[in-house]
Amino acid sequence: MGEILGGKRVRRNRRTDWSRRLVRETTLTVDDIIWPIFIIDGEKRREPVASMPDCYRLSVDEAVREAALAASFGIPALALFPCTDDALRDEIGSAALDPDNLVCRACWAIKEEVPHIGLVTDVALDPYTSHGHDGLLEGETIVNDETVRVLVAQALNQAEAGTDVIAPSDMMDGRIGAIRAGLDAVGFQDIQIMAYSAKYASAFYGPFRDAIGTNACLKGDKRTYQMDYHNSDEAIVEAGLDLDEGADMIMVKPGLPYLDIVRRLKDEFAVPTYAYQVSGEYAMICAAAQNGWLDFDKAMIESLAAFKRAGTDGILTYFAPKVAKRLSVGL
């Protein structure tokens, strides 16, 4: 049999653990992880998200504690998402511009106690609008340019609160250039922009919308501004525009169903490229593990390794604290 195969025995490199580690092509580390967390009003509140096991809506003081935990694990950054009280939502999302809103208060508090952790803040109006859309609504139309003007003001509000990275998830045309110009004009030229460049209109966002309270209020859908999941070339166009307008990093959302998009963007642009392992992906793995259908730790690590293999420089994932613990003891 050896004569038939000649020298081509690829299994030799797989025979032992030390050999597999030596020839491994990609490696997942804690440096690859951004932890998304949800913020709510009040004090000493940890409110479970029913559709996302082990995820909580946290009051600002609890978010500070989690930031300290994240820093102790070596997690580089948190991404903050507010669950705004219904009484503060309105047609124009005015709470997005309030310097005392949940995101701003969380930024101030975390930076005071855990100054060296990175903060990524979402720029979009859906957590603040009574209709649940990412932009301003006129009739049944999401209006682009009027929305962009509000997004610039929202970004400036977050910059004043101490965010490190502005992450526009709204998918309005031209918003990256407008936000970059707005930040630079008032001295925030060092704040980075992570563009949600390829954000698809996906069925995998349901648990997230539950977590921030937009499931109940969303009118219609978001297909006129989020991307059609049948399209791939369009992602190249979107990312190219964002980079031309000043984005420092680009992102694909959702993650696992769109690894082909990650690979195309990384190959095309060779810039820092991220993916968001969204709530639906997280919930599926958790549910299957709870039913005994797969091994939780192994599925978690394997799913995150897929992002690295596809070319990501980092992953936004709700598994962040769990994977950090797992990585600390070895795979």
Coordinates of C-alpha atoms in Angstrom, one line a residue:
M1 CA 0.0 0.0 0.0
G2 CA 2.9 2.4 0.8
E3 CA 4.2 1.9 -2.8
I4 CA 0.8 2.7 -4.2
L5 CA 0.5 6.0 -2.3
G6 CA 4.2 7.0 -2.6
G7 CA 5.2 9.8 -0.3
K8 CA 1.8 11.5 -0.2
R9 CA 0.5 10.6 3.2
V10 CA -1.2 13.7 4.5
R11 CA -2.4 12.0 7.7
R12 CA 1.2 12.0 9.0
N13 CA 0.8 15.6 10.1
R14 CA -2.5 14.8 11.9
R15 CA -1.1 11.8 13.9
T16 CA -0.3 13.7 17.2
D17 CA -1.6 16.7 19.0
W18 CA 1.7 18.5 18.9
S19 CA 2.0 18.0 15.1
R20 CA -1.6 19.2 14.5
R21 CA -0.8 22.3 16.4
L22 CA 2.5 22.9 14.5
V23 CA 0.8 22.8 11.1
R24 CA -2.4 24.6 12.0
E25 CA -3.2 27.2 9.4
T26 CA -5.4 29.5 11.5
T27 CA -5.6 30.1 15.3
L28 CA -8.4 31.5 17.4
T29 CA -7.3 33.7 20.3
V30 CA -9.0 36.0 22.8
D31 CA -7.6 38.9 20.7
D32 CA -10.1 38.0 18.0
I33 CA -13.2 38.6 20.1
I34 CA -15.6 41.5 20.6
W35 CA -18.3 41.0 23.2
P36 CA -21.8 42.6 22.4
I37 CA -23.8 43.5 25.6
F38 CA -27.2 44.9 26.1
I39 CA -27.9 47.9 28.4
I40 CA -31.1 48.8 30.3
D41 CA -32.1 51.5 32.7
G42 CA -32.0 51.1 36.5
E43 CA -29.4 49.8 39.0
K44 CA -28.3 46.2 39.9
R45 CA -30.4 44.8 37.1
R46 CA -29.5 41.6 35.1
E47 CA -32.6 40.8 33.1
P48 CA -32.4 37.5 31.1
V49 CA -33.0 37.5 27.4
A50 CA -35.4 34.6 27.0
S51 CA -34.3 33.7 23.4
M52 CA -30.6 34.0 24.2
P53 CA -29.5 31.7 27.0
D54 CA -27.0 33.2 29.4
C55 CA -27.3 36.7 27.9
Y56 CA -28.7 39.6 29.9
R57 CA -29.9 43.1 29.7
L58 CA -27.6 44.9 32.1
S59 CA -28.0 48.1 34.0
V60 CA -25.0 50.5 33.6
D61 CA -23.4 49.5 36.9
E62 CA -23.7 45.8 35.9
A63 CA -22.2 46.6 32.5
V64 CA -19.2 48.1 34.3
R65 CA -18.7 44.9 36.2
E66 CA -18.9 42.9 33.0
A67 CA -16.4 45.2 31.3
A68 CA -14.0 44.5 34.2
L69 CA -14.6 40.8 33.7
A70 CA -13.9 41.1 30.0
A71 CA -10.7 43.0 30.6
S72 CA -9.6 40.3 33.1
F73 CA -10.1 37.7 30.3
G74 CA -8.1 39.9 27.8
I75 CA -11.2 40.6 25.6
P76 CA -10.2 43.7 23.6
A77 CA -13.5 45.4 23.2
L78 CA -17.2 45.5 24.1
A79 CA -20.0 46.5 21.7
L80 CA -22.9 48.3 23.4
F81 CA -26.6 48.0 22.5
P82 CA -29.4 49.8 24.4
C83 CA -32.8 48.5 25.2
T84 CA -34.6 51.8 25.4
D85 CA -37.8 52.2 27.4
D86 CA -40.9 52.4 25.2
A87 CA -41.8 55.7 26.7
L88 CA -38.6 57.2 25.4
R89 CA -39.1 56.0 21.8
D90 CA -40.6 58.3 19.2
E91 CA -41.0 58.6 15.5
I92 CA -37.6 60.4 15.0
G93 CA -35.6 58.5 17.6
S94 CA -34.7 61.6 19.5
A95 CA -33.3 59.7 22.4
A96 CA -30.3 58.8 20.2
L97 CA -29.2 62.4 20.6
D98 CA -29.6 62.6 24.3
P99 CA -26.2 62.9 26.0
D100 CA -27.7 61.1 29.0
N101 CA -29.0 58.1 27.1
L102 CA -28.1 54.5 28.0
V103 CA -25.2 54.2 25.6
C104 CA -23.6 57.5 26.6
R105 CA -24.0 56.7 30.3
A106 CA -22.5 53.3 29.8
C107 CA -19.5 54.7 27.9
W108 CA -18.8 57.3 30.6
A109 CA -19.1 54.7 33.4
I110 CA -17.0 51.9 31.7
K111 CA -14.2 54.3 30.7
E112 CA -14.0 55.6 34.2
E113 CA -13.6 52.2 35.8
V114 CA -12.0 50.1 32.9
P115 CA -10.3 52.8 30.8
H116 CA -8.2 50.4 28.6
I117 CA -11.0 48.3 27.2
G118 CA -12.3 49.3 23.7
L119 CA -15.9 50.4 23.3
V120 CA -17.8 50.0 20.0
T121 CA -21.1 51.8 19.7
D122 CA -23.8 51.2 17.3
V123 CA -25.0 54.1 15.1
A124 CA -28.6 53.5 13.9
L125 CA -32.0 54.7 15.1
D126 CA -33.8 51.4 15.6
P127 CA -33.3 51.2 19.4
Y128 CA -34.9 54.6 19.7
T129 CA -37.7 54.8 17.1
S130 CA -41.3 53.9 17.9
H131 CA -41.5 52.1 14.5
G132 CA -38.4 50.0 15.0
H133 CA -36.6 51.1 11.8
D134 CA -32.9 52.2 11.5
G135 CA -33.9 55.5 9.9
L136 CA -36.5 58.3 9.7
L137 CA -39.8 57.2 8.2
E138 CA -41.9 59.4 5.9
G139 CA -45.0 57.5 5.0
E140 CA -43.8 54.0 4.3
T141 CA -40.4 55.2 3.1
I142 CA -37.1 55.3 5.0
V143 CA -35.6 58.6 3.9
N144 CA -31.8 58.4 3.3
D145 CA -30.3 61.9 3.5
E146 CA -32.5 63.1 6.3
T147 CA -31.5 60.0 8.3
V148 CA -27.8 60.5 7.6
R149 CA -27.9 64.0 9.2
V150 CA -29.3 62.5 12.4
L151 CA -26.8 59.7 12.3
V152 CA -23.9 62.2 12.3
A153 CA -25.4 63.9 15.3
Q154 CA -25.8 60.5 17.0
A155 CA -22.1 59.6 16.3
L156 CA -20.9 62.9 17.7
N157 CA -23.0 62.3 20.8
Q158 CA -21.3 58.9 21.4
A159 CA -17.9 60.4 20.6
E160 CA -18.4 63.0 23.4
A161 CA -19.3 60.1 25.8
G162 CA -15.9 58.4 25.1
T163 CA -16.6 55.7 22.6
D164 CA -13.5 54.4 20.7
V165 CA -15.2 53.0 17.6
I166 CA -18.3 54.2 15.8
A167 CA -20.1 51.3 14.1
P168 CA -22.9 52.5 11.8
S169 CA -25.3 49.6 11.2
D170 CA -28.1 51.5 9.5
M171 CA -27.1 50.8 5.8
M172 CA -28.0 54.3 4.6
D173 CA -26.0 55.5 1.5
G174 CA -23.2 58.0 2.2
R175 CA -23.4 57.8 6.0
I176 CA -19.7 56.7 6.5
G177 CA -18.4 59.8 4.6
A178 CA -20.8 62.1 6.5
I179 CA -19.9 60.7 9.9
R180 CA -16.1 60.8 9.2
A181 CA -16.4 64.4 8.1
G182 CA -18.5 65.2 11.2
L183 CA -16.1 63.6 13.6
D184 CA -13.0 65.2 12.0
A185 CA -14.6 68.7 12.0
V186 CA -14.7 68.8 15.8
G187 CA -11.5 67.1 16.7
F188 CA -12.5 63.4 16.8
Q189 CA -10.2 62.3 14.0
D190 CA -8.8 59.5 16.1
I191 CA -12.1 57.7 16.6
Q192 CA -12.3 54.7 14.3
I193 CA -15.2 53.7 12.1
M194 CA -16.2 50.1 11.8
A195 CA -18.7 50.0 8.9
Y196 CA -21.5 47.4 8.8
S197 CA -20.7 47.2 5.1
A198 CA -22.5 44.0 4.2
K199 CA -25.5 43.8 6.5
Y200 CA -28.1 41.5 5.1
A201 CA -31.9 41.5 5.6
S202 CA -31.8 38.3 7.6
A203 CA -34.1 36.0 9.5
F204 CA -31.3 35.5 12.1
Y205 CA -31.8 38.8 14.0
G206 CA -34.9 37.8 15.9
P207 CA -33.4 37.2 19.3
F208 CA -31.4 40.5 19.1
R209 CA -34.6 42.4 18.3
D210 CA -36.2 40.7 21.4
A211 CA -33.2 41.8 23.5
I212 CA -33.4 45.5 22.5
G213 CA -37.2 45.6 22.4
T214 CA -37.8 46.2 18.7
N215 CA -39.6 43.0 17.8
A216 CA -42.9 44.3 19.1
C217 CA -42.7 47.7 17.5
L218 CA -41.1 47.0 14.0
K219 CA -43.5 48.0 11.2
G220 CA -42.9 46.1 8.0
D221 CA -39.3 44.9 7.2
K222 CA -35.9 46.4 6.4
R223 CA -35.4 45.1 2.9
T224 CA -35.3 48.5 1.3
Y225 CA -32.0 49.3 3.1
Q226 CA -30.5 46.1 4.3
M227 CA -29.0 43.8 1.6
D228 CA -30.7 41.1 -0.3
Y229 CA -29.2 37.8 0.8
H230 CA -29.2 36.5 -2.7
N231 CA -26.4 39.0 -3.6
S232 CA -22.7 38.8 -3.4
D233 CA -21.2 41.3 -5.9
E234 CA -23.3 44.0 -4.1
A235 CA -21.2 43.5 -1.0
I236 CA -18.1 44.4 -2.9
V237 CA -19.7 47.6 -4.0
E238 CA -20.9 48.5 -0.5
A239 CA -17.6 47.8 1.2
G240 CA -15.7 49.7 -1.5
L241 CA -17.9 52.8 -1.0
D242 CA -17.5 52.6 2.8
L243 CA -13.7 52.4 2.5
D244 CA -13.6 55.2 0.0
E245 CA -15.6 57.3 2.5
G246 CA -13.2 56.7 5.3
A247 CA -14.1 53.4 7.1
D248 CA -11.2 51.9 9.0
M249 CA -12.7 48.5 9.3
I250 CA -15.5 46.6 7.5
M251 CA -18.0 44.1 8.8
V252 CA -20.3 41.3 7.5
K253 CA -23.5 40.5 9.3
P254 CA -24.8 37.8 9.9
G255 CA -21.7 35.6 10.1
L256 CA -21.8 31.8 9.5
P257 CA -24.3 31.9 6.6
Y258 CA -22.2 34.6 4.9
L259 CA -18.6 33.3 5.2
D260 CA -18.4 33.5 1.4
I261 CA -18.9 37.2 1.7
V262 CA -16.2 37.5 4.3
R263 CA -13.7 35.7 2.1
R264 CA -14.6 37.9 -1.0
L265 CA -14.2 41.1 1.0
K266 CA -10.9 40.1 2.6
D267 CA -9.5 39.0 -0.8
E268 CA -10.7 42.1 -2.6
F269 CA -9.7 44.8 -0.1
A270 CA -7.1 43.3 2.4
V271 CA -8.3 45.6 5.2
P272 CA -9.4 44.7 8.8
T273 CA -12.5 42.6 8.2
Y274 CA -15.0 41.5 10.9
A275 CA -18.1 39.4 11.1
Y276 CA -21.0 39.4 13.6
Q277 CA -22.0 36.0 14.9
V278 CA -25.6 37.2 15.4
S279 CA -28.2 36.3 17.9
G280 CA -29.9 33.7 15.8
E281 CA -26.7 31.8 15.3
Y282 CA -25.9 32.0 19.0
A283 CA -29.4 30.8 19.9
M284 CA -29.3 27.8 17.6
I285 CA -26.1 26.5 19.0
C286 CA -27.3 27.0 22.6
A287 CA -30.7 25.3 21.9
A288 CA -29.1 22.3 20.2
A289 CA -26.6 21.9 23.1
Q290 CA -29.4 22.2 25.7
N291 CA -31.2 19.4 23.9
G292 CA -28.1 17.2 23.9
W293 CA -27.8 17.3 20.1
L294 CA -24.2 18.6 20.1
D295 CA -21.3 19.4 22.4
F296 CA -21.6 23.1 23.4
D297 CA -17.9 23.9 23.8
K298 CA -16.8 22.0 20.7
A299 CA -19.6 23.6 18.6
M300 CA -18.8 27.1 19.9
I301 CA -15.1 26.9 19.2
E302 CA -15.6 25.2 15.8
S303 CA -18.1 27.9 14.7
L304 CA -15.6 30.7 15.7
A305 CA -12.7 29.0 14.0
A306 CA -14.8 29.0 10.8
F307 CA -14.7 32.8 10.9
K308 CA -10.9 32.9 11.2
R309 CA -10.6 30.4 8.4
A310 CA -12.7 32.6 6.1
G311 CA -10.4 35.5 6.7
T312 CA -11.9 37.6 9.6
D313 CA -9.6 39.7 11.8
G314 CA -12.2 39.6 14.6
I315 CA -15.6 38.3 15.5
L316 CA -18.5 39.9 17.5
T317 CA -19.9 37.1 19.5
Y318 CA -22.2 36.6 22.5
F319 CA -20.0 33.6 23.3
A320 CA -17.1 36.0 24.2
P321 CA -16.8 35.3 28.0
K322 CA -17.3 31.6 27.5
V323 CA -14.8 31.3 24.7
A324 CA -12.3 33.4 26.6
K325 CA -12.5 31.0 29.5
R326 CA -12.2 28.0 27.2
L327 CA -9.2 29.5 25.4
S328 CA -7.5 30.2 28.7
V329 CA -7.3 26.4 29.5
G330 CA -6.5 25.4 25.9
L331 CA -8.6 24.0 23.1

